[in-house]
CSV table of C-alpha atoms in Angstrom, one decimal:
chain,number,residue,atom,x,y,z
A,1,PRO,CA,23.4,-7.2,-13.7
A,2,LEU,CA,19.7,-7.4,-14.6
A,3,THR,CA,19.6,-7.8,-18.4
A,4,HIS,CA,16.6,-6.7,-20.4
A,5,PHE,CA,15.3,-4.8,-17.4
A,6,ALA,CA,12.4,-3.2,-19.4
A,7,ALA,CA,10.7,-6.6,-19.7
A,8,LEU,CA,11.2,-7.2,-16.0
A,9,VAL,CA,9.7,-3.8,-15.2
A,10,ALA,CA,6.7,-4.5,-17.4
A,11,ARG,CA,6.1,-7.9,-15.6
A,12,ILE,CA,6.5,-6.5,-12.1
A,13,ARG,CA,4.3,-3.4,-12.7
A,14,ASN,CA,1.3,-5.7,-13.2
A,15,LEU,CA,1.6,-7.3,-9.8
A,16,PRO,CA,-1.0,-6.3,-7.1
A,17,GLY,CA,0.3,-3.5,-4.8
A,18,VAL,CA,3.1,-2.4,-7.1
A,19,VAL,CA,2.8,1.3,-8.1
A,20,GLU,CA,6.0,1.6,-10.0
A,21,ALA,CA,9.2,-0.3,-10.8
A,22,ILE,CA,12.3,1.9,-11.2
A,23,PRO,CA,15.5,0.7,-12.7
A,24,ARG,CA,18.8,1.8,-11.2
A,25,VAL,CA,22.5,1.2,-11.4
A,26,GLU,CA,24.3,1.3,-8.1
A,27,GLY,CA,27.9,1.0,-6.9
A,28,GLU,CA,30.3,2.1,-4.3
A,29,VAL,CA,32.8,4.8,-5.3
A,30,MET,CA,35.4,7.1,-3.8
A,31,ALA,CA,34.6,10.7,-4.5
A,32,ILE,CA,37.7,12.9,-4.7
A,33,ASP,CA,38.2,16.7,-5.0
A,34,ARG,CA,41.5,18.4,-4.5
A,35,GLY,CA,42.9,15.6,-2.3
A,36,VAL,CA,39.8,15.2,-0.2
A,37,ALA,CA,38.2,11.8,-0.5
A,38,ARG,CA,35.0,10.3,0.8
A,39,GLY,CA,33.3,7.0,0.2
A,40,ALA,CA,29.9,7.3,-1.5
A,41,LEU,CA,27.1,5.3,-3.0
A,42,LEU,CA,26.6,6.2,-6.7
A,43,ARG,CA,23.1,5.7,-8.1
A,44,GLY,CA,22.2,6.0,-11.7
A,45,MET,CA,18.6,6.7,-12.4
A,46,ARG,CA,16.4,8.1,-15.2
A,47,LEU,CA,15.8,11.8,-14.8
A,48,GLU,CA,12.0,11.3,-14.7
A,49,ASP,CA,12.4,8.8,-11.9
A,50,LEU,CA,14.6,11.2,-9.9
A,51,GLU,CA,12.1,14.0,-10.5
A,52,ALA,CA,9.2,11.7,-9.4
A,53,ARG,CA,10.8,11.3,-5.9
A,54,PRO,CA,9.3,14.3,-4.1
A,55,ASN,CA,11.8,14.3,-1.2
A,56,LEU,CA,14.7,14.5,-3.6
A,57,ALA,CA,13.1,16.8,-6.2
A,58,LYS,CA,11.9,19.2,-3.5
A,59,GLY,CA,15.2,18.8,-1.6
A,60,ILE,CA,17.5,20.5,-4.1
A,61,VAL,CA,19.4,23.1,-2.3
A,62,ALA,CA,21.8,24.3,-5.0
A,63,GLY,CA,21.8,23.9,-8.8
A,64,ARG,CA,19.0,22.2,-10.8
A,65,LEU,CA,18.1,18.5,-11.0
A,66,ALA,CA,17.3,18.9,-14.7
A,67,ASP,CA,20.9,20.0,-15.5
A,68,ILE,CA,22.2,16.5,-15.0
A,69,ALA,CA,20.4,15.3,-18.2
A,70,ALA,CA,22.3,17.8,-20.4
A,71,ASN,CA,25.8,16.7,-19.5
A,72,GLY,CA,25.7,13.5,-17.5
A,73,GLY,CA,26.6,15.4,-14.3
A,74,LEU,CA,26.1,14.6,-10.7
A,75,VAL,CA,23.7,15.5,-7.9
A,76,LEU,CA,25.4,15.1,-4.5
A,77,GLY,CA,24.0,15.0,-1.0
A,78,GLU,CA,24.6,18.5,0.4
A,79,ARG,CA,26.6,17.2,3.4
A,80,LEU,CA,28.9,15.2,1.1
A,81,ARG,CA,29.3,18.2,-1.2
A,82,ARG,CA,30.4,20.4,1.7
A,83,ASP,CA,32.7,17.7,3.2
A,84,LEU,CA,34.5,17.5,-0.2
A,85,GLY,CA,34.5,21.2,-0.6
A,86,VAL,CA,33.3,21.0,-4.2
A,87,GLY,CA,31.0,23.7,-5.6
A,88,ILE,CA,28.2,23.6,-8.1
A,89,GLY,CA,29.9,23.7,-11.5
A,90,GLY,CA,33.0,22.1,-10.0
A,91,VAL,CA,34.5,18.8,-11.2
A,92,LEU,CA,34.5,15.7,-9.0
A,93,THR,CA,36.6,12.6,-9.7
A,94,LEU,CA,34.9,9.2,-9.0
A,95,LEU,CA,37.1,6.2,-8.4
A,96,SER,CA,35.9,2.6,-8.3
A,97,PRO,CA,37.4,-0.9,-8.6
A,98,ARG,CA,37.0,-3.1,-11.6
A,99,GLY,CA,37.8,-6.8,-11.9
A,100,GLY,CA,37.8,-9.5,-9.3
A,101,GLY,CA,37.4,-13.2,-9.5
A,102,ASP,CA,40.1,-14.4,-12.0
A,103,GLN,CA,40.7,-10.8,-13.2
A,104,PRO,CA,43.0,-8.4,-11.6
A,105,ILE,CA,41.4,-5.6,-9.6
A,106,GLU,CA,42.1,-2.2,-11.2
A,107,PRO,CA,40.9,1.3,-10.2
A,108,VAL,CA,38.9,3.2,-12.8
A,109,SER,CA,38.4,6.9,-12.5
A,110,ALA,CA,36.4,9.5,-14.3
A,111,ASP,CA,35.6,13.2,-13.9
A,112,PHE,CA,32.1,14.5,-13.7
A,113,ASP,CA,30.5,18.0,-13.4
A,114,VAL,CA,28.7,18.7,-10.1
A,115,ASP,CA,25.3,20.1,-11.3
A,116,ALA,CA,23.2,20.1,-8.1
A,117,SER,CA,23.1,19.1,-4.4
A,118,PHE,CA,20.2,17.9,-2.3
A,119,SER,CA,19.2,17.5,1.3
A,120,VAL,CA,16.5,15.1,2.5
A,121,ARG,CA,17.4,15.8,6.1
A,122,MET,CA,18.7,12.3,6.7
A,123,GLN,CA,22.5,12.4,7.5
A,124,GLU,CA,23.1,8.9,6.1
A,125,ILE,CA,21.8,9.9,2.7
A,126,ASP,CA,22.9,13.5,2.6
A,127,SER,CA,26.5,12.6,3.4
A,128,SER,CA,27.0,9.6,1.2
A,129,TYR,CA,24.7,9.5,-1.9
A,130,ILE,CA,25.5,10.7,-5.4
A,131,PHE,CA,22.9,10.5,-8.3
A,132,MET,CA,23.7,10.6,-12.0
A,133,PRO,CA,21.7,9.8,-15.2
A,134,LEU,CA,21.1,6.1,-15.8
A,135,ASP,CA,23.0,6.0,-19.1
A,136,ALA,CA,26.0,7.7,-17.6
A,137,ALA,CA,26.1,5.2,-14.7
A,138,GLN,CA,25.7,2.3,-17.1
A,139,ASN,CA,28.7,3.7,-19.0
A,140,TYR,CA,30.8,4.3,-15.9
A,141,PHE,CA,30.2,0.8,-14.5
A,142,ASN,CA,30.7,-0.8,-17.9
A,143,LEU,CA,27.2,-2.1,-18.3
A,144,GLN,CA,25.2,-2.4,-21.6
A,145,PRO,CA,22.2,0.0,-22.2
A,146,ASN,CA,19.8,-2.9,-21.4
A,147,GLN,CA,21.4,-3.6,-18.0
A,148,VAL,CA,20.8,-2.3,-14.5
A,149,THR,CA,21.9,-3.6,-11.1
A,150,ALA,CA,18.5,-3.4,-9.4
A,151,LEU,CA,14.9,-2.4,-9.5
A,152,ASP,CA,13.2,-0.3,-6.8
A,153,LEU,CA,9.6,-0.9,-6.3
A,154,LEU,CA,7.2,1.7,-5.0
A,155,LEU,CA,4.2,0.2,-3.3
A,156,ALA,CA,0.6,1.3,-2.7
A,157,ASP,CA,1.0,0.1,0.9
A,158,THR,CA,4.5,0.0,2.5
A,159,ASP,CA,3.3,-2.4,5.1
A,160,ALA,CA,2.6,-4.9,2.4
A,161,ALA,CA,6.3,-5.1,1.5
A,162,SER,CA,6.8,-8.7,2.6
A,163,ALA,CA,3.8,-10.0,0.7
A,164,VAL,CA,4.7,-8.0,-2.5
A,165,ALA,CA,8.3,-9.3,-2.2
A,166,LEU,CA,7.0,-12.9,-2.1
A,167,ALA,CA,4.8,-12.2,-5.2
A,168,VAL,CA,7.8,-10.7,-7.0
A,169,GLN,CA,10.0,-13.7,-6.2
A,170,LYS,CA,7.3,-16.1,-7.4
A,171,GLU,CA,6.9,-14.1,-10.6
A,172,LEU,CA,10.6,-13.8,-11.4
A,173,GLY,CA,11.8,-17.2,-10.0
A,174,ALA,CA,14.8,-18.3,-8.1
A,175,ASN,CA,17.5,-16.7,-10.3
A,176,TYR,CA,16.6,-13.3,-8.8
A,177,ARG,CA,17.2,-12.0,-5.3
A,178,VAL,CA,14.3,-10.0,-3.8
A,179,GLY,CA,14.4,-8.1,-0.6
A,180,ASN,CA,12.3,-5.4,1.1
A,181,TRP,CA,12.8,-2.4,3.4
A,182,LEU,CA,11.8,-4.4,6.5
A,183,GLN,CA,14.7,-6.8,5.9
A,184,ARG,CA,17.2,-4.0,5.2
A,185,ASN,CA,16.2,-2.0,8.3
A,186,ALA,CA,15.6,-5.0,10.6
A,187,ALA,CA,18.0,-3.5,13.3
């Protein structure tokens, strides 16, 4: 995990071309409701960062994005919600592995309220993404309050992603892995 992420955010925000640096916690989970299970990508983000993403904030199709802050609930992609058959106000079980290396791998599960669903009209996202508050994700993945797993950077010019990534790598040093959307979507 990235420790003391607030200091990293402050350093990165000052780099040319960077509009915003958004901390997130991310991990793969199995989402389960009444015997139906689907693999999903769980992202924990601050509510203000979720609300600042227009395609997500404007893509709420059921429930309210603001409700997740009150109880640490979930916002599911609409297609995933329908595939699982869980309704708004329902309870979803998340299961993920813990351990590895010299530790035994053990499943950890927790139940969460489903507070909203969204559609950004991209099947890959609508069928596999779950969002939750950053602090709830830190707790679920057993991280400290000053730890996240990644920072997302919003840029003034998306075509400058490679140049900004090089600047970020230079600023942070070799102990950090930096990538960009061009690398992730090379195919």
